[in-house]
Coordinates of C-alpha atoms and ligand atoms in Angstrom, one line a residue:
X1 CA 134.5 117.4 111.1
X2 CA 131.0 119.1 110.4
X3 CA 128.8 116.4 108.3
X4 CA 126.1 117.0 106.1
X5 CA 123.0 114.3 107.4
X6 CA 119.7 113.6 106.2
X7 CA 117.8 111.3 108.3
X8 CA 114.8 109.6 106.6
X9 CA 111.8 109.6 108.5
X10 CA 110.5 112.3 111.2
X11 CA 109.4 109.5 114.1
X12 CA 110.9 108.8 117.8
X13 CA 114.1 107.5 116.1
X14 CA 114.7 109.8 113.1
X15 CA 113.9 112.9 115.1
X16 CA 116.1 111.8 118.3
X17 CA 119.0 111.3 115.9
X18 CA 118.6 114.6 114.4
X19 CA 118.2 116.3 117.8
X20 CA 121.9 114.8 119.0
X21 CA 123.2 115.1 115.7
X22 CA 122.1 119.2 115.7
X23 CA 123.8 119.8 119.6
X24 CA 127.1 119.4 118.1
X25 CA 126.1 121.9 114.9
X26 CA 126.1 119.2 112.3
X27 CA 124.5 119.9 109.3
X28 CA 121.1 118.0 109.2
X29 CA 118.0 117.5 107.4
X30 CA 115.0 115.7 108.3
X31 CA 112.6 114.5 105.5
X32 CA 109.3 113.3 106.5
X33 CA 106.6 112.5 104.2
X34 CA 103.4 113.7 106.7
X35 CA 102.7 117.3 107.4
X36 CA 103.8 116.8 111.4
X37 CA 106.1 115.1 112.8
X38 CA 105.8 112.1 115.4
X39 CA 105.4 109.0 112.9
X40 CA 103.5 106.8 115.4
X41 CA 103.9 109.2 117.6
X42 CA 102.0 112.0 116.5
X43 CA 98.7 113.2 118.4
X44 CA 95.9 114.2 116.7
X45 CA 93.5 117.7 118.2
X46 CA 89.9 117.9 117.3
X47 CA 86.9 120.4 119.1
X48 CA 89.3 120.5 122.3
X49 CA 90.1 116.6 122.2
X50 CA 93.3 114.8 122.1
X51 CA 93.8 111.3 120.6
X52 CA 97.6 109.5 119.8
X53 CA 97.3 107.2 117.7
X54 CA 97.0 104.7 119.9
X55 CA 97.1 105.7 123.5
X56 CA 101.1 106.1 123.8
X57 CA 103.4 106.0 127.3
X58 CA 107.2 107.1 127.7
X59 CA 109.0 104.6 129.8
X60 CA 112.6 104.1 129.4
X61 CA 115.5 102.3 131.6
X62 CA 118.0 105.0 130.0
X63 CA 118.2 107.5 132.7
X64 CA 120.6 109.9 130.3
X65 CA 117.4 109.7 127.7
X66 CA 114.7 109.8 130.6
X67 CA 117.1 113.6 132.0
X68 CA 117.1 115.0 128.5
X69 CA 113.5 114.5 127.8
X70 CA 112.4 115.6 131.0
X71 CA 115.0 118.7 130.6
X72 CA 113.4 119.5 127.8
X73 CA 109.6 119.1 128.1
X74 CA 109.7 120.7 131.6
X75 CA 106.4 120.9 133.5
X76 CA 105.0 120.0 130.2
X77 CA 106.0 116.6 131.2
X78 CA 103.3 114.3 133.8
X79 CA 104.0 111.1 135.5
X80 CA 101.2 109.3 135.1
X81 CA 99.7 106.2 136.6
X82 CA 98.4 103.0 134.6
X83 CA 95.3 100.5 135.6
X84 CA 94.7 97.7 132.9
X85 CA 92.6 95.3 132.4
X86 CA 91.0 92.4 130.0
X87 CA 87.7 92.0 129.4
X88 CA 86.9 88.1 128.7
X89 CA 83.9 86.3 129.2
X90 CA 82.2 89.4 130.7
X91 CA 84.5 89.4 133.4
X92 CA 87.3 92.2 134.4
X93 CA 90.7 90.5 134.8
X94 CA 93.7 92.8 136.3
X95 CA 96.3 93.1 133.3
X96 CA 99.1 91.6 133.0
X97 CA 97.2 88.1 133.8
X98 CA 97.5 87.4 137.4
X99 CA 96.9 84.2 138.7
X100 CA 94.4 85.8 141.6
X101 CA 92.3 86.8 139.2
X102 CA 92.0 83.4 137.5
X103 CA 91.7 81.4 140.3
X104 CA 88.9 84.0 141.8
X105 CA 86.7 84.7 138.8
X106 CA 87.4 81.6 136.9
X107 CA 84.9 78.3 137.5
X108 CA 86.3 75.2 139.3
X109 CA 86.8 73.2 136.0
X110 CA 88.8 76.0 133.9
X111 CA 91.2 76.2 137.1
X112 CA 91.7 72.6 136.9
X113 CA 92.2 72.6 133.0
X114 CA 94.5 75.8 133.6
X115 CA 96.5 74.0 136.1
X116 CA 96.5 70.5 134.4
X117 CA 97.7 71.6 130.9
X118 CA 100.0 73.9 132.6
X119 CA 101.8 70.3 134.1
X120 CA 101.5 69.0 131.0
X121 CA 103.6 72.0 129.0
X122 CA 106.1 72.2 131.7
X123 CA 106.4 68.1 131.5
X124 CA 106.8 68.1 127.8
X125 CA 109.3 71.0 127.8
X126 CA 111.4 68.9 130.2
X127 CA 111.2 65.7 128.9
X128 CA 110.9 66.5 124.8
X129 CA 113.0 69.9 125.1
X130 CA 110.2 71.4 122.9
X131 CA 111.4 74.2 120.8
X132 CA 109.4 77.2 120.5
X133 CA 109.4 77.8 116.8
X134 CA 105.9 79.7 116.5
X135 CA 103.9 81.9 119.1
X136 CA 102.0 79.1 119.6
X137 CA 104.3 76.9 121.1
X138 CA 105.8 79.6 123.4
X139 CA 102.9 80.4 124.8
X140 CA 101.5 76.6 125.4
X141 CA 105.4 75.5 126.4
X142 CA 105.5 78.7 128.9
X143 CA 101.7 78.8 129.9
X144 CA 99.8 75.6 129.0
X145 CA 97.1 75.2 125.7
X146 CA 94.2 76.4 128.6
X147 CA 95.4 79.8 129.1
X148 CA 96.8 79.9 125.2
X149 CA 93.2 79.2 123.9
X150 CA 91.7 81.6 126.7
X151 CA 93.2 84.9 126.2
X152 CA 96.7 84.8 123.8
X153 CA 95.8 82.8 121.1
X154 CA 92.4 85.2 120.3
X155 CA 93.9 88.2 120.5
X156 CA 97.2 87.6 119.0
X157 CA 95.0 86.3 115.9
X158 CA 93.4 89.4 116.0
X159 CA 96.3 91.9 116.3
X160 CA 98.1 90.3 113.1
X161 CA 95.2 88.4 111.5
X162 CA 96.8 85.4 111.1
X163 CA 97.2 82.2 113.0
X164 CA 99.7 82.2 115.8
X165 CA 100.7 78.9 114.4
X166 CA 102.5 81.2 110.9
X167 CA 104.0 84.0 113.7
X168 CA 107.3 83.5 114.8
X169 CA 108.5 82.9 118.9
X170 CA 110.4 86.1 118.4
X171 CA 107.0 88.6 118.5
X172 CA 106.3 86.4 122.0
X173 CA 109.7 87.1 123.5
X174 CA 110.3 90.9 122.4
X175 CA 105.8 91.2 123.9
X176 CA 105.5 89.8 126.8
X177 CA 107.7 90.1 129.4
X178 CA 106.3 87.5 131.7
X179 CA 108.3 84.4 131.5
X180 CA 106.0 81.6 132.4
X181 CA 103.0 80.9 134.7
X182 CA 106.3 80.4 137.2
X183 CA 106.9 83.7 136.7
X184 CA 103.0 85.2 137.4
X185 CA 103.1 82.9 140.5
X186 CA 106.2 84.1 141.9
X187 CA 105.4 87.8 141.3
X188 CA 102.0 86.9 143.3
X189 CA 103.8 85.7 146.1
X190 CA 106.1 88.9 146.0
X191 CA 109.4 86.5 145.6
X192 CA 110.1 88.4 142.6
X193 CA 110.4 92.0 142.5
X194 CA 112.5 93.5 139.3
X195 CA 109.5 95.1 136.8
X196 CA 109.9 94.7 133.6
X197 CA 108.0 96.8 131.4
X198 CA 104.6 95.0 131.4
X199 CA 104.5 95.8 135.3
X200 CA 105.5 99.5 135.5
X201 CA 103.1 101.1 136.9
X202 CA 104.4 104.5 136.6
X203 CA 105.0 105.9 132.9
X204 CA 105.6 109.5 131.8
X205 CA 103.4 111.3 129.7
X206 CA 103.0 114.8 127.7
X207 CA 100.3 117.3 129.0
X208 CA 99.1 117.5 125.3
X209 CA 99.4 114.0 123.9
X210 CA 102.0 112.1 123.1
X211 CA 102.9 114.1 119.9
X212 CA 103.9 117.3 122.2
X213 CA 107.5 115.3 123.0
X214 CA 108.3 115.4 119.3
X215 CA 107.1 118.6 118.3
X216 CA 109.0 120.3 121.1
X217 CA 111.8 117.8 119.8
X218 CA 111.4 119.1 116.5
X219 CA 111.5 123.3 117.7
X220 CA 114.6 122.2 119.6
X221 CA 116.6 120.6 116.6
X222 CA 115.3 124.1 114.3
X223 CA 116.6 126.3 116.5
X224 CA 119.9 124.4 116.9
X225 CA 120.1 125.1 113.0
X226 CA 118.9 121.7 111.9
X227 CA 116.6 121.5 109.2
X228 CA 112.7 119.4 109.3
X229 CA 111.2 119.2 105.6
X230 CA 107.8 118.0 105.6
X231 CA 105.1 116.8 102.9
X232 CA 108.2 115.4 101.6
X233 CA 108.1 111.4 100.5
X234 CA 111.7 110.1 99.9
X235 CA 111.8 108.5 96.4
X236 CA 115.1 108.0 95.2
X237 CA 118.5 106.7 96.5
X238 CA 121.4 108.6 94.5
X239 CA 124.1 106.3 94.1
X240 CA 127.8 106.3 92.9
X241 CA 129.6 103.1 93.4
X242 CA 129.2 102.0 97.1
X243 CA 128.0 105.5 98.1
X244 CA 125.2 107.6 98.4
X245 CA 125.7 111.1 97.3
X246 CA 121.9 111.9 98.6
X247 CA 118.1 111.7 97.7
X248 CA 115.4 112.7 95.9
X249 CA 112.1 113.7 97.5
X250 CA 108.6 114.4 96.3
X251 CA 107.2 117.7 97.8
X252 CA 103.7 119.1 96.7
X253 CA 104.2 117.8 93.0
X254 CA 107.5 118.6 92.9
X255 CA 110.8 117.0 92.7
X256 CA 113.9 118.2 94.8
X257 CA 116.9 116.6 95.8
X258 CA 119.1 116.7 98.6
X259 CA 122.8 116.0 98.8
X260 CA 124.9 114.4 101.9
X261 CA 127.5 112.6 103.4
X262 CA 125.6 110.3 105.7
X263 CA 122.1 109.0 105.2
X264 CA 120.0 107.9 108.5
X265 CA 117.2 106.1 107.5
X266 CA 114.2 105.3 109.8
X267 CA 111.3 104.7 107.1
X268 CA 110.3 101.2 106.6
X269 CA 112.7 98.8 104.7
X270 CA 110.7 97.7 102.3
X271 CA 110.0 101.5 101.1
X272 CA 113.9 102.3 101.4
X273 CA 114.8 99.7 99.3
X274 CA 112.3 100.3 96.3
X275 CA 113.9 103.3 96.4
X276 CA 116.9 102.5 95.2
X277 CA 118.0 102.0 91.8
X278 CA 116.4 99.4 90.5
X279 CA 118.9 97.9 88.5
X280 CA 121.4 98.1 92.0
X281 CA 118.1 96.7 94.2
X282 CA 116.8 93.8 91.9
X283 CA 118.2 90.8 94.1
X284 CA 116.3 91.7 97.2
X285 CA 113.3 93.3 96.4
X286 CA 111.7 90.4 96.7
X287 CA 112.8 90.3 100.0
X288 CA 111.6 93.8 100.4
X289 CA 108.3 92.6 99.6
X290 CA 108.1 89.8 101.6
X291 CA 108.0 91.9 104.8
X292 CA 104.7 92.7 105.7
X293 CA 103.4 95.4 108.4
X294 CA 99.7 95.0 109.4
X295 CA 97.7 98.5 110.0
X296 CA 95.4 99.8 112.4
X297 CA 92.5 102.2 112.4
X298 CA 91.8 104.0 115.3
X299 CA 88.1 105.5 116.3
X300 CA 88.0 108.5 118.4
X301 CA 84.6 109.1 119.9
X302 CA 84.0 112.7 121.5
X303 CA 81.8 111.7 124.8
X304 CA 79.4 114.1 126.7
X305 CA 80.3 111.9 130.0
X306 CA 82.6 113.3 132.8
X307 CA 84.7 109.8 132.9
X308 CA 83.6 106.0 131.5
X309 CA 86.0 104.3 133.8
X310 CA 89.5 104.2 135.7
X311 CA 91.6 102.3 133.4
X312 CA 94.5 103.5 131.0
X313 CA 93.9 100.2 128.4
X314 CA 91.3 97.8 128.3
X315 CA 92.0 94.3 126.4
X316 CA 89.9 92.9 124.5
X317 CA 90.9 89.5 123.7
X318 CA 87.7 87.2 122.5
X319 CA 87.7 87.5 118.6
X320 CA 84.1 88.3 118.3
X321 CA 84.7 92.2 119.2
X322 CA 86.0 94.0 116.1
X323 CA 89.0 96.0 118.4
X324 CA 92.2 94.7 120.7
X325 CA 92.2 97.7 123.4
X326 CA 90.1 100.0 124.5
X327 CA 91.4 103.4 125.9
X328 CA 89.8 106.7 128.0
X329 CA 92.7 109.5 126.8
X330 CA 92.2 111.7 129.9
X331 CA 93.5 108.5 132.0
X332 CA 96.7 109.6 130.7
X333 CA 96.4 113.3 131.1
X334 CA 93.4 115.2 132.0
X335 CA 94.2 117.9 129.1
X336 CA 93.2 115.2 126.7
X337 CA 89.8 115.9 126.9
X338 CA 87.7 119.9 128.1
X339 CA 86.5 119.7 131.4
X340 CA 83.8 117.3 132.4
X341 CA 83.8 115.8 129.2
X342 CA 86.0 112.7 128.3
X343 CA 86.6 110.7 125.0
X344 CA 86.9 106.8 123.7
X345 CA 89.8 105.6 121.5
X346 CA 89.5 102.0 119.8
X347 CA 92.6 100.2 118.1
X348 CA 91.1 97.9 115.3
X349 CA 93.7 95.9 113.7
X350 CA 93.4 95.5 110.0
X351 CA 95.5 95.1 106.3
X352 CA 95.6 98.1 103.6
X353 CA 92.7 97.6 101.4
X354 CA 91.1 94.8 103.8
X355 CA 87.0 94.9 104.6
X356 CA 88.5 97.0 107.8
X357 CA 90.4 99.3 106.3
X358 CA 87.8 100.3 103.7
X359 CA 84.8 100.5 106.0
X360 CA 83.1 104.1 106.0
X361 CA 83.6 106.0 109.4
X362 CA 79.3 105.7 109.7
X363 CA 79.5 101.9 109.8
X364 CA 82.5 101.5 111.6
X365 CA 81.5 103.5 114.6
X366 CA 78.3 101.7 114.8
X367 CA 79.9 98.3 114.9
X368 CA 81.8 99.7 117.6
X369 CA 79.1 100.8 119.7
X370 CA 77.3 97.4 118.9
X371 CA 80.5 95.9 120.7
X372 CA 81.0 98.1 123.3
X373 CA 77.3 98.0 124.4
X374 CA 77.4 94.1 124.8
X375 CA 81.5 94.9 126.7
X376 CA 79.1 97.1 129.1
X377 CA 80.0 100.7 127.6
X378 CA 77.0 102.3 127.0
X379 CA 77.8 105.5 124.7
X380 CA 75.3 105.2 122.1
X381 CA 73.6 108.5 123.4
X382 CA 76.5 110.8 124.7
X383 CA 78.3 110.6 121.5
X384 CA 79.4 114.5 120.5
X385 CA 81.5 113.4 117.4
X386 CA 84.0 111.3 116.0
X387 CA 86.2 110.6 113.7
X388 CA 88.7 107.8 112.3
X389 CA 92.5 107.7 111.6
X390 CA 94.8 104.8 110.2
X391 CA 98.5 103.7 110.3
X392 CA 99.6 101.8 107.3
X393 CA 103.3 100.7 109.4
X394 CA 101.7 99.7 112.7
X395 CA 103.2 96.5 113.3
X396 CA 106.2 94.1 111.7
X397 CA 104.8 91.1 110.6
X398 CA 107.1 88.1 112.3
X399 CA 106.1 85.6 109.8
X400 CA 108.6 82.6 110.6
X401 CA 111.0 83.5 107.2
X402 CA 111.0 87.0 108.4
X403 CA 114.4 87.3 109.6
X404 CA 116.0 86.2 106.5
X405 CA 114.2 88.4 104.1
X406 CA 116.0 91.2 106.8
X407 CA 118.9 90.2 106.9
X408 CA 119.6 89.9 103.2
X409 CA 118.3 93.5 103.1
X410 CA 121.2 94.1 105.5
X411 CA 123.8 92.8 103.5
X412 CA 122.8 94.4 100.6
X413 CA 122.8 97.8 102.9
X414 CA 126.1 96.8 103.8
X415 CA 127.6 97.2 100.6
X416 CA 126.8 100.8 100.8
X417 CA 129.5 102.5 103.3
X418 CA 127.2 105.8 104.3
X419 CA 124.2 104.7 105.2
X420 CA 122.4 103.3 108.6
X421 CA 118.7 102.2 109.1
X422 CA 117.4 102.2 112.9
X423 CA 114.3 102.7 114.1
X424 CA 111.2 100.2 114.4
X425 CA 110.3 100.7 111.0
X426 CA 114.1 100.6 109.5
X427 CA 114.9 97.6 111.3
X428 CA 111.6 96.0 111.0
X429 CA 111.3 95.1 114.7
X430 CA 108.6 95.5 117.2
X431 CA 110.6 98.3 119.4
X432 CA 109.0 100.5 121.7
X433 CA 109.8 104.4 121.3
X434 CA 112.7 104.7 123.8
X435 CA 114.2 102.2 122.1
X436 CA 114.3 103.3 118.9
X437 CA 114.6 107.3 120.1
X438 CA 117.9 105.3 121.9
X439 CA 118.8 103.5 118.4
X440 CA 118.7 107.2 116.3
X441 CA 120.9 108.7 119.3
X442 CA 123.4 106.1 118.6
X443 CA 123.3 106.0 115.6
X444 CA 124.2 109.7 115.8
X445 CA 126.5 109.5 117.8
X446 CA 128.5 107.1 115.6
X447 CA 128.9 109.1 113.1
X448 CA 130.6 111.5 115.8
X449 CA 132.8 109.2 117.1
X450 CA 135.5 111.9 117.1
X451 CA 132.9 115.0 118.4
X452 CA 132.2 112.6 121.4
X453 CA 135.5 111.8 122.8
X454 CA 135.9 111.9 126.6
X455 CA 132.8 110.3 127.2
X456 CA 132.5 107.4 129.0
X457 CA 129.9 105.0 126.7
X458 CA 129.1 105.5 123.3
X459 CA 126.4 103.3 122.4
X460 CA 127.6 101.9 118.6
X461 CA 125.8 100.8 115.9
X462 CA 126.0 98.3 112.9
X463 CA 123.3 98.3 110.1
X464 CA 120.3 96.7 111.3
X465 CA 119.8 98.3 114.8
X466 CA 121.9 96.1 116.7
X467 CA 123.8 98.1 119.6
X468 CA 127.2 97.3 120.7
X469 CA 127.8 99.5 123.7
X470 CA 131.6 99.9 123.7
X471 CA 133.2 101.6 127.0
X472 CA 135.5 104.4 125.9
X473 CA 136.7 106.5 123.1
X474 CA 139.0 108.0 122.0
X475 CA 139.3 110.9 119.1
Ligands
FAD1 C1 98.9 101.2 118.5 C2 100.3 101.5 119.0 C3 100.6 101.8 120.3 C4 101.9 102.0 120.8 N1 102.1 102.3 122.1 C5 103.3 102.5 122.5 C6 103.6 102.9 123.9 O1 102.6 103.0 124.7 N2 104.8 103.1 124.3 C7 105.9 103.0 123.4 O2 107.0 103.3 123.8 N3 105.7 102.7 122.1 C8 104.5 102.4 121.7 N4 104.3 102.1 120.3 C9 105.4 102.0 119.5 C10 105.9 103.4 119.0 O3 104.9 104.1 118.3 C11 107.1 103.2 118.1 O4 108.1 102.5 118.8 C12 107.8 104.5 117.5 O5 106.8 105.3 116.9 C13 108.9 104.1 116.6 O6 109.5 105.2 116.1 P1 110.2 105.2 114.7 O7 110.7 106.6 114.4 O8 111.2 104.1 114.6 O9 109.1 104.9 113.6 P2 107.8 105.7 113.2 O10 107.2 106.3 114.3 O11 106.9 104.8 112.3 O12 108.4 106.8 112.2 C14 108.8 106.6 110.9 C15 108.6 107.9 110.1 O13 109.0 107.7 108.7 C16 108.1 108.5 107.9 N5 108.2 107.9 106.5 C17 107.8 106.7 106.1 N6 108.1 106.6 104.8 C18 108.7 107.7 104.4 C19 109.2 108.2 103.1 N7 109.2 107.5 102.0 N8 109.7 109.5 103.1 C20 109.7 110.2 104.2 N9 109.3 109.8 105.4 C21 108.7 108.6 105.5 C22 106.7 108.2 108.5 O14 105.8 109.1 108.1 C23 107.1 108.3 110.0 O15 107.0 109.7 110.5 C24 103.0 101.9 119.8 C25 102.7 101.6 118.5 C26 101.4 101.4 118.1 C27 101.2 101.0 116.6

């Protein structure tokens, strides 16, 4: 049976639902409130410059997601290599931390305090069973308080602004992928060899930026008869009893509304909830607005320089620089920038509204330069132009109550039988693209249980993101 679908939200995950959804002819309609498509994902061109927002990679486990994408981006499509590295204490430490590098560049004493408290956390873990409740204590229990205070603590204070005492374990876990100094040490010695996703150092990569995979995404799911709305910011939930007969959205002044059978909604929680009756949503707004994102403002230098140096990121951990990574776009592809020229993109982590946030382009490029002079990037005088962009959504806030203000979202979602919300936004989870591209597939693809029959798995989903894989099904 043909359904008629709107999916909320033109990112990874909206658009990859309403590219499986439109292969099997359903009726769907994507409403996104930007002018382009891409959500996070979007790449911005300027005088012959390319900048994501955010330097962006594609890597992905799912070789079925991996074969479509590169089916359908072609030679478009690079594999591209990474180098990173952190900056600390003007030295240049190989990312992720490797215990070489801290035993090489590190003085006598800080090896001894790395090694001391790193006995000490492993002791305590034994002997107390020390819970890891905040990002604090799974970094110390995992890593010891030396290397906490050296490298994690700063920057993870910088990237949400808060201390890593008031974020919860959970933002460790999902981040980093290493699972203890053990871990490092063994990797070292080659006695471990699987990669998780910190190591790879292979990742694929769109000629033109990032924002090429969903544009092309985008042509594909018009011409298979889908529909993309733009400019258009979803306002209203239309209810009747426990279902949602479709939406109203606000399009260049103007009201419209769309009908359905299914809603897929990838914008963030908090906004899909306020959009709801008010009457229906009054119990768990509040939990609405207790989940916070923090926002990030990106500066894109134009540079008269053939190349600044040979790394994809560059960390920056100690607090006293104003940005978390630093990043040379033609590392990822050489069409990011005209020939012999290259280009400088800084994330700077801030809130809506904060001192950050508000600062005029002028000022902020000039503390920027300020910091990357002392880092040991001298731009100052090759600068062609620049310009600033922002992300409101560009992180979930795990604060530690977090989890229950989302799950009482759920339930109330739950009452409602025709609607899903995936994606890192709709599920308020720090989820890399493929992840959520994978969470809008399946959550396509259980609506069409019975269009997919014969195949062999069928990732399912409930409200909230979580994926049950189940092995066969039948029509
Ligand atoms: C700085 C940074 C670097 C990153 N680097 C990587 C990386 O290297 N590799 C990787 O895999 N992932 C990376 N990510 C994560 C990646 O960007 C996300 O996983 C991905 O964008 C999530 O896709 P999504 O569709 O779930 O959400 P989003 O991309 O946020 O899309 C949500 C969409 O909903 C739209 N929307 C919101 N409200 C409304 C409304 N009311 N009405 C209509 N539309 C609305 C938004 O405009 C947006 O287009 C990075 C993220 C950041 C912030």
């Amino acid at each position: 049976m043909k359904r008629k679908i709107v999916v909320l939200g033109g990112g990874p995950c909206g658009l990859s639902a309403a590219w499986e959804l439109s292969k099997y002819g359903h009726d769907v309609t994507v409403v996104e409130k930007e002018p382009m498509v891409g959500g996070l994902c979007i790449t911005n061109e300027y005088k012959g410059y390319r900048f994501d927002l955010g330097g962006h990679r594609f890597i992905s486990r799912n070789e079925e997601l991996v074969c479509d994408i590169r089916k359908m981006m072609g030679d478009e499509l690079l594999v591209s290599k990474r180098k990173s590295v952190i900056l600390l204490k003007e030295k240049v430490f190989h990312y992720p931390l490797s215990i070489k590098d801290i035993v090489l560049k590190m003085n006598v004493w800080t090896n001894l305090k790395v090694l001391t408290t790193y006995i000490m956390a492993a002791f305590l873990k034994i002997v107390f069973r020390k819970k890891d409740i905040s990002f604090e204590n799974w970094i110390v229990n995992r890593f010891g308080r030396t290397l906490y205070t050296l490298f994690f603590g700063p920057y993870t204070e910088k990237l949400w602004g808060i201390s890593p005492k008031r974020i919860s374990s959970d933002w460790a876990s999902q981040r980093i992928s290493l699972l203890d100094l053990k871990d490092v040490l063994f990797r070292l010695f080659r006695l471990k060899k699987d990669t998780p996703r910190t190591f790879a150092q292979t990742y694929f990569y769109p000629k033109k930026g990032i924002g090429q995979m969903f544009d092309m995404m985008s042509e594909e799911i018009k011409k298979k008869g889908g529909k993309i709305v733009l400019n258009a910011k979803v306002s209203h939930i239309r209810v009747h009893d426990n279902h949602i007969e479709g939406i109203d959205y606000l399009q260049r002044g103007s009201m419209k509304t769309v009908n359905c059978d299914f809603i897929i909604s990838t914008i963030p929680l908090p906004d899909l909830i306020h959009a709801f009756p008010r009457h229906l949503a009054k119990d768990v707004l509040y939990h609405a607005d207790a989940l916070k994102f923090r926002a990030v403002r990106f500066v894109n230098i134009l540079v008269d320089l053939p190349d600044i140096s040979e790394n994809t990121w560059m960390y920056v951990s100690e607090g006293k620089y104003i940005m978390t990574r630093i990043q040379e776009p033609k590392r990822r592809s050489i069409f990011n920038a005209p020939e012999g020229k290259t280009s400088v993109l800084l994330e700077i982590p801030c809130n809506e509204h904060d001192e950050i946030w508000n600062c005029s382009e002028e000022d902020l490029l000039q503390r920027c330069l300020r910091d990357l002079n002392e880092l040991g990037i001298d731009i100052q005088d090759k600068i062609i132009d620049y310009f600033t962009t922002r992300v409101t959504h560009g992180y979930p806030v795990y604060s530690h109550d977090y989890g229950i203000h989302r799950l009482e979202i759920f339930s109330f979602l739950d009452t409602y039988e025709n609607i899903v919300t995936c994606g890192r936004q709709g599920t308020f989870r720090y989820l890399f693209m493929d992840t959520a591209m994978e969470m809008g597939i399946a959550a396509a693809r259980n609506l069409m249980l019975d269009n997919v029959a014969g195949r062999e798995k069928v990732q399912l989903m409930r409200s909230g993101g979580e994926l049950i894989e189940v092995s066969s099904v039948t029509a």
